[in-house]
PDB file of C-alpha atoms in Angstrom:
ATOM      1  CA  MET A   1      21.395  22.704 -57.209  1.00 43.00           C
ATOM      2  CA  THR A   2      25.174  22.818 -57.454  1.00 48.00           C
ATOM      3  CA  ASP A   3      24.713  25.610 -59.938  1.00 51.00           C
ATOM      4  CA  THR A   4      27.592  27.569 -58.430  1.00 53.00           C
ATOM      5  CA  LYS A   5      27.622  30.138 -61.220  1.00 63.00           C
ATOM      6  CA  ASN A   6      24.328  31.491 -59.924  1.00 81.00           C
ATOM      7  CA  TYR A   7      24.667  34.910 -58.290  1.00 81.00           C
ATOM      8  CA  MET A   8      22.808  33.589 -55.231  1.00 83.00           C
ATOM      9  CA  TYR A   9      25.853  31.596 -54.177  1.00 84.00           C
ATOM     10  CA  LYS A  10      28.437  34.299 -54.687  1.00 87.00           C
ATOM     11  CA  SER A  11      29.589  36.223 -51.649  1.00 88.00           C
ATOM     12  CA  TRP A  12      31.198  39.366 -53.060  1.00 92.00           C
ATOM     13  CA  TRP A  13      27.944  41.312 -53.325  1.00 93.00           C
ATOM     14  CA  LYS A  14      26.927  40.251 -49.822  1.00 93.00           C
ATOM     15  CA  ILE A  15      30.196  41.650 -48.481  1.00 94.00           C
ATOM     16  CA  ALA A  16      29.659  44.791 -50.564  1.00 94.00           C
ATOM     17  CA  SER A  17      26.194  45.159 -49.049  1.00 94.00           C
ATOM     18  CA  VAL A  18      27.489  44.898 -45.479  1.00 94.00           C
ATOM     19  CA  ALA A  19      30.356  47.293 -46.198  1.00 95.00           C
ATOM     20  CA  LEU A  20      27.954  49.834 -47.721  1.00 95.00           C
ATOM     21  CA  LEU A  21      25.620  49.536 -44.721  1.00 94.00           C
ATOM     22  CA  ILE A  22      28.471  49.993 -42.234  1.00 94.00           C
ATOM     23  CA  TYR A  23      29.473  53.046 -44.276  1.00 94.00           C
ATOM     24  CA  THR A  24      25.855  54.286 -44.187  1.00 93.00           C
ATOM     25  CA  PHE A  25      25.574  53.912 -40.428  1.00 92.00           C
ATOM     26  CA  THR A  26      28.906  55.573 -39.678  1.00 90.00           C
ATOM     27  CA  ALA A  27      28.976  58.336 -42.272  1.00 89.00           C
ATOM     28  CA  GLY A  28      25.216  58.807 -42.149  1.00 88.00           C
ATOM     29  CA  LEU A  29      25.318  59.647 -38.464  1.00 87.00           C
ATOM     30  CA  LEU A  30      28.582  61.579 -38.425  1.00 86.00           C
ATOM     31  CA  LEU A  31      28.992  63.636 -41.596  1.00 82.00           C
ATOM     32  CA  ASP A  32      27.646  67.180 -41.854  1.00 79.00           C
ATOM     33  CA  VAL A  33      24.101  67.663 -43.067  1.00 78.00           C
ATOM     34  CA  PRO A  34      22.281  70.869 -44.094  1.00 76.00           C
ATOM     35  CA  ARG A  35      20.813  72.737 -41.134  1.00 75.00           C
ATOM     36  CA  LEU A  36      17.130  73.083 -41.890  1.00 74.00           C
ATOM     37  CA  PRO A  37      14.345  74.254 -39.605  1.00 74.00           C
ATOM     38  CA  ALA A  38      11.884  71.594 -38.420  1.00 70.00           C
ATOM     39  CA  LEU A  39      13.969  68.808 -39.893  1.00 74.00           C
ATOM     40  CA  GLN A  40      17.143  69.431 -37.909  1.00 76.00           C
ATOM     41  CA  GLU A  41      19.096  66.217 -37.428  1.00 80.00           C
ATOM     42  CA  THR A  42      16.167  64.095 -38.567  1.00 81.00           C
ATOM     43  CA  ILE A  43      17.285  64.837 -42.124  1.00 83.00           C
ATOM     44  CA  ARG A  44      19.614  61.882 -41.592  1.00 86.00           C
ATOM     45  CA  ASN A  45      16.546  59.655 -41.837  1.00 87.00           C
ATOM     46  CA  LEU A  46      17.010  60.071 -45.579  1.00 87.00           C
ATOM     47  CA  TYR A  47      19.637  57.328 -45.368  1.00 90.00           C
ATOM     48  CA  PHE A  48      17.240  54.945 -43.701  1.00 92.00           C
ATOM     49  CA  HIS A  49      13.549  55.752 -44.264  1.00 91.00           C
ATOM     50  CA  VAL A  50      13.827  56.752 -47.931  1.00 90.00           C
ATOM     51  CA  CYS A  51      16.142  53.825 -48.674  1.00 92.00           C
ATOM     52  CA  MET A  52      13.443  51.434 -47.469  1.00 93.00           C
ATOM     53  CA  TRP A  53      11.094  52.674 -50.202  1.00 93.00           C
ATOM     54  CA  PHE A  54      13.794  52.614 -52.842  1.00 93.00           C
ATOM     55  CA  ALA A  55      14.642  49.034 -51.920  1.00 95.00           C
ATOM     56  CA  MET A  56      10.949  48.134 -51.891  1.00 95.00           C
ATOM     57  CA  MET A  57      10.433  49.581 -55.370  1.00 95.00           C
ATOM     58  CA  ILE A  58      13.452  47.727 -56.769  1.00 95.00           C
ATOM     59  CA  LEU A  59      12.418  44.428 -55.171  1.00 96.00           C
ATOM     60  CA  PHE A  60       8.830  44.750 -56.467  1.00 96.00           C
ATOM     61  CA  THR A  61      10.263  45.422 -59.922  1.00 96.00           C
ATOM     62  CA  VAL A  62      12.377  42.264 -59.735  1.00 96.00           C
ATOM     63  CA  SER A  63       9.288  40.394 -58.537  1.00 96.00           C
ATOM     64  CA  VAL A  64       7.140  41.487 -61.492  1.00 96.00           C
ATOM     65  CA  VAL A  65       9.953  40.697 -63.937  1.00 96.00           C
ATOM     66  CA  ASN A  66      10.055  37.167 -62.548  1.00 96.00           C
ATOM     67  CA  ALA A  67       6.263  36.909 -62.746  1.00 96.00           C
ATOM     68  CA  ILE A  68       6.476  37.769 -66.449  1.00 96.00           C
ATOM     69  CA  ARG A  69       9.321  35.290 -66.880  1.00 95.00           C
ATOM     70  CA  TYR A  70       7.111  32.640 -65.302  1.00 96.00           C
ATOM     71  CA  LEU A  71       4.269  33.396 -67.688  1.00 96.00           C
ATOM     72  CA  ARG A  72       6.649  33.106 -70.641  1.00 96.00           C
ATOM     73  CA  THR A  73       8.298  29.833 -69.612  1.00 94.00           C
ATOM     74  CA  PHE A  74       5.958  28.228 -67.019  1.00 93.00           C
ATOM     75  CA  ASN A  75       9.080  27.312 -65.080  1.00 92.00           C
ATOM     76  CA  ILE A  76       8.023  27.050 -61.417  1.00 91.00           C
ATOM     77  CA  LYS A  77      11.423  28.451 -60.346  1.00 91.00           C
ATOM     78  CA  TYR A  78      10.419  31.928 -61.509  1.00 94.00           C
ATOM     79  CA  ASP A  79       7.196  31.724 -59.532  1.00 94.00           C
ATOM     80  CA  ILE A  80       9.232  31.084 -56.390  1.00 94.00           C
ATOM     81  CA  TYR A  81      11.484  34.039 -57.267  1.00 94.00           C
ATOM     82  CA  ALA A  82       8.522  36.339 -57.824  1.00 95.00           C
ATOM     83  CA  ARG A  83       6.853  35.380 -54.562  1.00 94.00           C
ATOM     84  CA  GLN A  84       9.914  35.750 -52.355  1.00 95.00           C
ATOM     85  CA  PHE A  85      10.938  39.074 -53.866  1.00 96.00           C
ATOM     86  CA  ALA A  86       7.396  40.362 -53.260  1.00 96.00           C
ATOM     87  CA  VAL A  87       7.429  39.207 -49.628  1.00 95.00           C
ATOM     88  CA  VAL A  88      10.734  40.881 -48.822  1.00 96.00           C
ATOM     89  CA  ALA A  89       9.613  44.021 -50.664  1.00 96.00           C
ATOM     90  CA  ILE A  90       6.526  44.098 -48.451  1.00 95.00           C
ATOM     91  CA  VAL A  91       8.736  43.844 -45.363  1.00 95.00           C
ATOM     92  CA  PHE A  92      10.771  46.800 -46.601  1.00 95.00           C
ATOM     93  CA  GLY A  93       7.558  48.687 -47.332  1.00 94.00           C
ATOM     94  CA  LEU A  94       6.304  48.081 -43.801  1.00 93.00           C
ATOM     95  CA  LEU A  95       9.621  49.239 -42.372  1.00 93.00           C
ATOM     96  CA  GLY A  96       9.403  52.340 -44.560  1.00 92.00           C
ATOM     97  CA  TYR A  97       5.877  52.972 -43.322  1.00 91.00           C
ATOM     98  CA  LEU A  98       6.817  52.518 -39.656  1.00 89.00           C
ATOM     99  CA  THR A  99       9.908  54.716 -39.881  1.00 90.00           C
ATOM    100  CA  GLY A 100       7.852  57.300 -41.766  1.00 87.00           C
ATOM    101  CA  ALA A 101       5.281  57.279 -38.965  1.00 83.00           C
ATOM    102  CA  ILE A 102       7.968  57.938 -36.372  1.00 83.00           C
ATOM    103  CA  TRP A 103       9.593  60.641 -38.470  1.00 85.00           C
ATOM    104  CA  ALA A 104       6.305  62.367 -39.239  1.00 83.00           C
ATOM    105  CA  SER A 105       5.195  62.441 -35.622  1.00 79.00           C
ATOM    106  CA  TYR A 106       8.273  64.537 -34.795  1.00 79.00           C
ATOM    107  CA  THR A 107       8.357  66.797 -37.846  1.00 79.00           C
ATOM    108  CA  TRP A 108       4.786  67.199 -39.134  1.00 79.00           C
ATOM    109  CA  ALA A 109       3.052  67.181 -35.779  1.00 73.00           C
ATOM    110  CA  ASP A 110       2.205  70.450 -34.046  1.00 72.00           C
ATOM    111  CA  PRO A 111       5.060  70.847 -31.571  1.00 70.00           C
ATOM    112  CA  ASN A 112       2.797  72.554 -29.031  1.00 75.00           C
ATOM    113  CA  LYS A 113       0.472  69.585 -28.724  1.00 72.00           C
ATOM    114  CA  PRO A 114       1.139  65.928 -28.066  1.00 71.00           C
ATOM    115  CA  ALA A 115       1.891  64.075 -31.304  1.00 65.00           C
ATOM    116  CA  ILE A 116      -1.278  61.999 -30.986  1.00 71.00           C
ATOM    117  CA  ASN A 117      -3.432  65.142 -31.452  1.00 73.00           C
ATOM    118  CA  SER A 118      -1.967  65.712 -34.910  1.00 73.00           C
ATOM    119  CA  PHE A 119      -2.587  62.100 -35.849  1.00 74.00           C
ATOM    120  CA  SER A 120      -5.808  62.713 -37.778  1.00 75.00           C
ATOM    121  CA  THR A 121      -4.098  65.305 -39.995  1.00 75.00           C
ATOM    122  CA  ILE A 122      -1.059  63.149 -40.615  1.00 78.00           C
ATOM    123  CA  ALA A 123      -3.029  59.969 -41.219  1.00 77.00           C
ATOM    124  CA  ARG A 124      -5.006  61.726 -43.951  1.00 80.00           C
ATOM    125  CA  ASP A 125      -1.913  62.597 -45.927  1.00 83.00           C
ATOM    126  CA  PRO A 126      -2.287  61.270 -49.493  1.00 86.00           C
ATOM    127  CA  LYS A 127       1.247  59.861 -49.539  1.00 86.00           C
ATOM    128  CA  LEU A 128       0.455  57.698 -46.520  1.00 88.00           C
ATOM    129  CA  ILE A 129      -2.877  56.547 -47.903  1.00 89.00           C
ATOM    130  CA  GLY A 130      -1.275  55.765 -51.264  1.00 90.00           C
ATOM    131  CA  ALA A 131       1.460  53.718 -49.626  1.00 91.00           C
ATOM    132  CA  ALA A 132      -1.119  51.899 -47.535  1.00 92.00           C
ATOM    133  CA  ILE A 133      -3.150  51.042 -50.644  1.00 93.00           C
ATOM    134  CA  ALA A 134      -0.040  49.774 -52.422  1.00 93.00           C
ATOM    135  CA  LEU A 135       0.912  47.550 -49.509  1.00 94.00           C
ATOM    136  CA  LEU A 136      -2.645  46.256 -49.078  1.00 95.00           C
ATOM    137  CA  VAL A 137      -2.724  45.297 -52.751  1.00 95.00           C
ATOM    138  CA  TYR A 138       0.374  43.217 -52.154  1.00 95.00           C
ATOM    139  CA  PHE A 139      -1.065  41.675 -48.968  1.00 95.00           C
ATOM    140  CA  ALA A 140      -3.948  40.543 -51.168  1.00 95.00           C
ATOM    141  CA  TYR A 141      -1.348  39.012 -53.490  1.00 95.00           C
ATOM    142  CA  LEU A 142      -0.075  36.793 -50.678  1.00 93.00           C
ATOM    143  CA  ILE A 143      -3.581  35.848 -49.537  1.00 94.00           C
ATOM    144  CA  LEU A 144      -4.629  35.023 -53.096  1.00 94.00           C
ATOM    145  CA  ARG A 145      -1.534  32.868 -53.608  1.00 92.00           C
ATOM    146  CA  ASP A 146      -1.821  30.906 -50.445  1.00 90.00           C
ATOM    147  CA  SER A 147      -5.523  30.239 -50.898  1.00 94.00           C
ATOM    148  CA  ILE A 148      -5.002  28.222 -54.097  1.00 93.00           C
ATOM    149  CA  GLN A 149      -3.992  24.600 -53.668  1.00 91.00           C
ATOM    150  CA  ASP A 150      -3.128  23.593 -57.204  1.00 91.00           C
ATOM    151  CA  MET A 151       0.491  24.562 -57.839  1.00 89.00           C
ATOM    152  CA  ASP A 152       0.288  25.546 -61.499  1.00 91.00           C
ATOM    153  CA  LYS A 153      -2.940  27.436 -61.053  1.00 93.00           C
ATOM    154  CA  LYS A 154      -1.471  29.206 -58.027  1.00 93.00           C
ATOM    155  CA  ALA A 155       1.613  30.204 -59.971  1.00 94.00           C
ATOM    156  CA  ARG A 156      -0.290  31.401 -63.008  1.00 94.00           C
ATOM    157  CA  ILE A 157      -2.947  33.416 -61.173  1.00 95.00           C
ATOM    158  CA  SER A 158      -0.473  35.012 -58.803  1.00 95.00           C
ATOM    159  CA  ALA A 159       1.840  35.930 -61.672  1.00 96.00           C
ATOM    160  CA  VAL A 160      -1.003  37.724 -63.434  1.00 96.00           C
ATOM    161  CA  TYR A 161      -2.106  39.374 -60.189  1.00 96.00           C
ATOM    162  CA  ASN A 162       1.502  40.441 -59.556  1.00 96.00           C
ATOM    163  CA  ILE A 163       1.481  42.431 -62.792  1.00 95.00           C
ATOM    164  CA  PHE A 164      -1.745  44.182 -61.777  1.00 94.00           C
ATOM    165  CA  ALA A 165      -0.393  44.871 -58.302  1.00 95.00           C
ATOM    166  CA  TYR A 166       2.750  46.380 -59.801  1.00 95.00           C
ATOM    167  CA  ALA A 167       0.630  48.530 -62.071  1.00 94.00           C
ATOM    168  CA  MET A 168      -1.277  49.721 -58.979  1.00 92.00           C
ATOM    169  CA  LEU A 169       1.965  50.859 -57.347  1.00 91.00           C
ATOM    170  CA  PHE A 170       2.352  53.733 -59.778  1.00 89.00           C
ATOM    171  CA  PRO A 171      -0.942  55.580 -59.222  1.00 89.00           C
ATOM    172  CA  ALA A 172      -0.853  54.751 -55.503  1.00 88.00           C
ATOM    173  CA  ILE A 173       2.607  55.918 -54.559  1.00 86.00           C
ATOM    174  CA  TRP A 174       3.848  58.003 -57.494  1.00 85.00           C
ATOM    175  CA  ILE A 175       0.902  59.775 -59.126  1.00 85.00           C
ATOM    176  CA  LEU A 176      -1.890  60.323 -56.557  1.00 83.00           C
ATOM    177  CA  PRO A 177       0.292  61.925 -53.848  1.00 80.00           C
ATOM    178  CA  ARG A 178       1.631  64.362 -56.460  1.00 79.00           C
ATOM    179  CA  ILE A 179      -1.837  65.484 -57.516  1.00 81.00           C
ATOM    180  CA  LEU A 180      -3.164  66.078 -54.012  1.00 80.00           C
ATOM    181  CA  PRO A 181      -1.684  68.507 -51.506  1.00 77.00           C
ATOM    182  CA  SER A 182       0.632  66.603 -49.217  1.00 76.00           C
ATOM    183  CA  LEU A 183       2.918  67.294 -46.312  1.00 75.00           C
ATOM    184  CA  HIS A 184       5.373  64.782 -47.651  1.00 79.00           C
ATOM    185  CA  PRO A 185       8.319  66.480 -49.378  1.00 73.00           C
ATOM    186  CA  GLY A 186       9.362  65.848 -52.962  1.00 66.00           C
ATOM    187  CA  ASN A 187       6.012  66.174 -54.701  1.00 62.00           C
ATOM    188  CA  GLU A 188       7.265  68.632 -57.299  1.00 60.00           C
ATOM    189  CA  GLY A 189       9.993  66.432 -58.658  1.00 59.00           C
ATOM    190  CA  ASN A 190      11.976  63.364 -57.861  1.00 59.00           C
ATOM    191  CA  PRO A 191      12.266  63.136 -54.103  1.00 58.00           C
ATOM    192  CA  ALA A 192      15.830  62.666 -52.900  1.00 57.00           C
ATOM    193  CA  LEU A 193      17.100  62.579 -56.486  1.00 60.00           C
ATOM    194  CA  ASP A 194      16.657  66.261 -57.342  1.00 57.00           C
ATOM    195  CA  VAL A 195      20.243  67.431 -57.419  1.00 55.00           C
ATOM    196  CA  LYS A 196      19.518  71.163 -57.355  1.00 56.00           C
ATOM    197  CA  ASN A 197      16.951  71.522 -54.597  1.00 54.00           C
ATOM    198  CA  ASP A 198      16.535  68.491 -52.425  1.00 54.00           C
ATOM    199  CA  ILE A 199      19.765  67.178 -51.249  1.00 61.00           C
ATOM    200  CA  SER A 200      23.264  68.511 -50.793  1.00 66.00           C
ATOM    201  CA  GLY A 201      26.293  66.932 -52.446  1.00 72.00           C
ATOM    202  CA  ASN A 202      27.527  65.726 -49.109  1.00 77.00           C
ATOM    203  CA  MET A 203      24.307  63.815 -48.537  1.00 81.00           C
ATOM    204  CA  ARG A 204      24.302  62.257 -51.973  1.00 83.00           C
ATOM    205  CA  MET A 205      27.704  60.773 -51.131  1.00 86.00           C
ATOM    206  CA  ILE A 206      25.944  58.680 -48.495  1.00 89.00           C
ATOM    207  CA  PHE A 207      22.455  58.355 -49.917  1.00 89.00           C
ATOM    208  CA  TYR A 208      23.312  56.476 -53.126  1.00 91.00           C
ATOM    209  CA  PRO A 209      25.604  53.942 -51.432  1.00 93.00           C
ATOM    210  CA  ALA A 210      22.906  53.552 -48.762  1.00 94.00           C
ATOM    211  CA  VAL A 211      20.240  52.717 -51.369  1.00 94.00           C
ATOM    212  CA  ILE A 212      22.519  50.133 -52.956  1.00 95.00           C
ATOM    213  CA  GLY A 213      23.487  48.659 -49.572  1.00 95.00           C
ATOM    214  CA  TRP A 214      19.908  48.321 -48.317  1.00 95.00           C
ATOM    215  CA  THR A 215      18.722  46.895 -51.641  1.00 95.00           C
ATOM    216  CA  LEU A 216      21.500  44.305 -51.663  1.00 95.00           C
ATOM    217  CA  LEU A 217      20.614  43.336 -48.094  1.00 95.00           C
ATOM    218  CA  GLY A 218      17.024  42.800 -49.242  1.00 95.00           C
ATOM    219  CA  VAL A 219      18.225  40.738 -52.193  1.00 95.00           C
ATOM    220  CA  TRP A 220      20.398  38.661 -49.864  1.00 95.00           C
ATOM    221  CA  ILE A 221      17.492  37.838 -47.557  1.00 95.00           C
ATOM    222  CA  THR A 222      15.362  37.063 -50.614  1.00 95.00           C
ATOM    223  CA  THR A 223      17.929  34.638 -52.020  1.00 94.00           C
ATOM    224  CA  LEU A 224      17.969  32.807 -48.679  1.00 94.00           C
ATOM    225  CA  LYS A 225      14.201  32.438 -48.847  1.00 94.00           C
ATOM    226  CA  ILE A 226      14.397  31.348 -52.477  1.00 94.00           C
ATOM    227  CA  ARG A 227      17.026  28.710 -51.677  1.00 92.00           C
ATOM    228  CA  LEU A 228      14.890  27.366 -48.862  1.00 92.00           C
ATOM    229  CA  SER A 229      11.812  27.145 -51.108  1.00 91.00           C
ATOM    230  CA  LEU A 230      13.848  25.438 -53.816  1.00 90.00           C
ATOM    231  CA  LEU A 231      15.000  22.886 -51.242  1.00 89.00           C
ATOM    232  CA  LYS A 232      11.398  22.370 -50.132  1.00 87.00           C
ATOM    233  CA  GLU A 233      10.409  21.997 -53.757  1.00 84.00           C
ATOM    234  CA  LYS A 234      12.919  19.156 -54.104  1.00 82.00           C
ATOM    235  CA  GLY A 235      11.346  17.423 -51.102  1.00 77.00           C
ATOM    236  CA  MET A 236      14.301  17.967 -48.851  1.00 57.00           C
ATOM    237  CA  LEU A 237      12.353  19.591 -46.040  1.00 53.00           C
ATOM    238  CA  SER A 238       8.780  19.361 -44.763  1.00 50.00           C
TER     239      SER A 238
ATOM    240  CA  MET B   1      38.025  41.371 -56.964  1.00 71.00           C
ATOM    241  CA  MET B   2      36.905  40.858 -53.377  1.00 71.00           C
ATOM    242  CA  LYS B   3      40.155  42.183 -51.969  1.00 75.00           C
ATOM    243  CA  LYS B   4      39.819  45.304 -54.087  1.00 76.00           C
ATOM    244  CA  ILE B   5      36.272  45.892 -52.905  1.00 74.00           C
ATOM    245  CA  MET B   6      37.265  45.411 -49.266  1.00 75.00           C
ATOM    246  CA  LEU B   7      40.191  47.798 -49.666  1.00 76.00           C
ATOM    247  CA  LEU B   8      37.980  50.396 -51.322  1.00 74.00           C
ATOM    248  CA  PHE B   9      35.423  50.348 -48.526  1.00 71.00           C
ATOM    249  CA  SER B  10      37.930  50.292 -45.723  1.00 73.00           C
ATOM    250  CA  LEU B  11      39.590  53.364 -47.230  1.00 72.00           C
ATOM    251  CA  LEU B  12      36.195  54.992 -47.662  1.00 70.00           C
ATOM    252  CA  ILE B  13      35.325  54.468 -44.012  1.00 69.00           C
ATOM    253  CA  ILE B  14      38.728  55.646 -42.801  1.00 67.00           C
ATOM    254  CA  SER B  15      38.367  58.843 -44.830  1.00 66.00           C
ATOM    255  CA  VAL B  16      34.908  59.486 -43.397  1.00 64.00           C
ATOM    256  CA  VAL B  17      36.027  58.908 -39.819  1.00 61.00           C
ATOM    257  CA  SER B  18      38.941  61.280 -40.276  1.00 60.00           C
ATOM    258  CA  PHE B  19      36.535  63.849 -41.770  1.00 59.00           C
ATOM    259  CA  ALA B  20      34.234  63.654 -38.811  1.00 58.00           C
ATOM    260  CA  GLN B  21      36.949  64.053 -36.235  1.00 55.00           C
ATOM    261  CA  GLU B  22      38.390  67.301 -37.578  1.00 56.00           C
ATOM    262  CA  LYS B  23      38.602  69.671 -34.634  1.00 53.00           C
ATOM    263  CA  PRO B  24      40.462  72.799 -33.517  1.00 56.00           C
ATOM    264  CA  VAL B  25      44.107  72.233 -32.530  1.00 56.00           C
ATOM    265  CA  SER B  26      43.402  72.633 -28.806  1.00 54.00           C
ATOM    266  CA  TYR B  27      41.221  69.537 -28.828  1.00 52.00           C
ATOM    267  CA  ARG B  28      43.759  67.321 -30.520  1.00 57.00           C
ATOM    268  CA  VAL B  29      45.978  66.857 -27.483  1.00 64.00           C
ATOM    269  CA  GLU B  30      43.209  65.374 -25.364  1.00 59.00           C
ATOM    270  CA  MET B  31      42.922  61.627 -25.337  1.00 65.00           C
ATOM    271  CA  ALA B  32      40.232  58.966 -25.147  1.00 66.00           C
ATOM    272  CA  ASP B  33      37.483  61.516 -25.630  1.00 71.00           C
ATOM    273  CA  THR B  34      36.097  60.282 -28.939  1.00 70.00           C
ATOM    274  CA  MET B  35      33.083  58.553 -27.443  1.00 69.00           C
ATOM    275  CA  ARG B  36      32.274  61.566 -25.245  1.00 70.00           C
ATOM    276  CA  SER B  37      32.614  64.344 -27.841  1.00 70.00           C
ATOM    277  CA  ASN B  38      30.033  65.855 -30.222  1.00 69.00           C
ATOM    278  CA  GLY B  39      27.136  65.239 -27.897  1.00 73.00           C
ATOM    279  CA  ARG B  40      28.201  61.572 -27.669  1.00 78.00           C
ATOM    280  CA  ILE B  41      26.997  60.840 -31.181  1.00 79.00           C
ATOM    281  CA  TYR B  42      29.702  58.168 -31.401  1.00 83.00           C
ATOM    282  CA  VAL B  43      27.878  56.186 -28.761  1.00 83.00           C
ATOM    283  CA  VAL B  44      24.837  56.157 -31.020  1.00 82.00           C
ATOM    284  CA  VAL B  45      27.010  55.068 -33.935  1.00 85.00           C
ATOM    285  CA  ALA B  46      28.433  52.251 -31.813  1.00 87.00           C
ATOM    286  CA  VAL B  47      24.958  51.061 -30.788  1.00 86.00           C
ATOM    287  CA  ALA B  48      23.561  51.232 -34.324  1.00 88.00           C
ATOM    288  CA  LEU B  49      26.613  49.427 -35.736  1.00 90.00           C
ATOM    289  CA  THR B  50      26.364  46.719 -33.090  1.00 89.00           C
ATOM    290  CA  ILE B  51      22.744  46.059 -34.031  1.00 89.00           C
ATOM    291  CA  LEU B  52      23.567  46.085 -37.742  1.00 92.00           C
ATOM    292  CA  ILE B  53      26.499  43.706 -37.343  1.00 92.00           C
ATOM    293  CA  GLY B  54      24.474  41.436 -35.078  1.00 91.00           C
ATOM    294  CA  LEU B  55      21.707  41.172 -37.666  1.00 92.00           C
ATOM    295  CA  VAL B  56      24.237  40.615 -40.453  1.00 93.00           C
ATOM    296  CA  LEU B  57      25.943  37.818 -38.521  1.00 94.00           C
ATOM    297  CA  TYR B  58      22.522  36.228 -38.038  1.00 92.00           C
ATOM    298  CA  VAL B  59      21.831  36.365 -41.770  1.00 93.00           C
ATOM    299  CA  VAL B  60      25.306  34.927 -42.464  1.00 93.00           C
ATOM    300  CA  ARG B  61      24.533  32.016 -40.125  1.00 93.00           C
ATOM    301  CA  ILE B  62      21.272  31.299 -41.914  1.00 93.00           C
ATOM    302  CA  ASP B  63      23.133  31.483 -45.221  1.00 92.00           C
ATOM    303  CA  ARG B  64      25.665  28.922 -43.985  1.00 92.00           C
ATOM    304  CA  LYS B  65      22.948  26.602 -42.708  1.00 92.00           C
ATOM    305  CA  ILE B  66      21.111  26.680 -46.039  1.00 91.00           C
ATOM    306  CA  SER B  67      24.384  26.034 -47.888  1.00 90.00           C
ATOM    307  CA  LYS B  68      24.921  23.008 -45.688  1.00 91.00           C
ATOM    308  CA  LEU B  69      21.441  21.712 -46.417  1.00 88.00           C
ATOM    309  CA  GLU B  70      22.073  22.170 -50.123  1.00 86.00           C
ATOM    310  CA  ARG B  71      25.315  20.240 -49.923  1.00 87.00           C
ATOM    311  CA  GLU B  72      23.666  17.370 -48.042  1.00 84.00           C
ATOM    312  CA  LYS B  73      21.189  16.910 -50.881  1.00 71.00           C
TER     313      LYS B  73
END
C-alpha cells in the first residue's frame, strides 16, 4: 500500500484540477460569450453541462480499459478500478442529465407557456432518450455486480458486461441522436469541438481547461473510492 | 513542478480578472464597486466559487482521512 509512486497519491494533478475549476468558474462567468438568440447567457452552460458528459465519457473509457485489464490478468485490483470509475462516471452522467433538463426547460420550451407544457416534446428528444438508455445500461451493471456473491465470478461477469455496456454507449449517445431529428445542438458534427461553427475562440479558451478540470475532479473522487475499497479488501475496515 | 503550475494558473486567473474589468475611463475612478457592477455578476461568481471551494475542501479532508487510514495499516 505504500506504493507512493502511484499517481493516486500524488497531489500535483489534484491542485491542477482545483486551479482549472476555479479558472472555469471565474472566467466562465465573466468573459465575453457570443450573443445568440434563445441561448443568451445560458451559453455559459457549455463550461458545466457539456463538461459533465465529456468527463463521463472519459471515466467510462477508463472503466472499460480496467475491465479489459482485469480479464487479461485476473488481478482483483483492476476490477475495483473498473467499478469505481463506472460509478463516478454514472454520477457525472446524472449531473449532466439534470443540468441538461434545467437548461432545456429554459431554451427549448415554448416561452409563452409554462415549461411543464413543453415537457412531452422535450422528453421525447432522441438525445435525452439515448442518454437515459446509456445510463440505465450502467445502472444494470451495478445491480448485476452487487447481486453476485462470489468475488471472482462477480469480477469476471461484470468485466464482460462492462465491455457490452461501453459498446452500448456509442449507438445510444453518439449514433442514434444523430440519425433522428433532435433539438439538441451539435448533431451535424462534433458538438463543442467544431472550431468553425460551434464555439468561438474565446469560449474554447475556457472550455478545454474546464473539461480537463472536471475530469480530474472525477478522477480524484474515484481514486478516493478506490483507496477505500483497497483498504476494505485488506480487511482494514468493515 | 508544483510551483510552476501554481504560478501559471495564478497568472491565468489574474489576466482573466483584468480582462473582465476593462471599463471606460470614467468608471475607473470609482471605488469598491466591483461586486455591484455588471448586473452584480461578481456576486454570482463569489457564490459559485464558495460552493466549489467548500466541496473541494471536503474532498481534501476525505483524502487526508484515507491517507491516515492507509498509514495506520
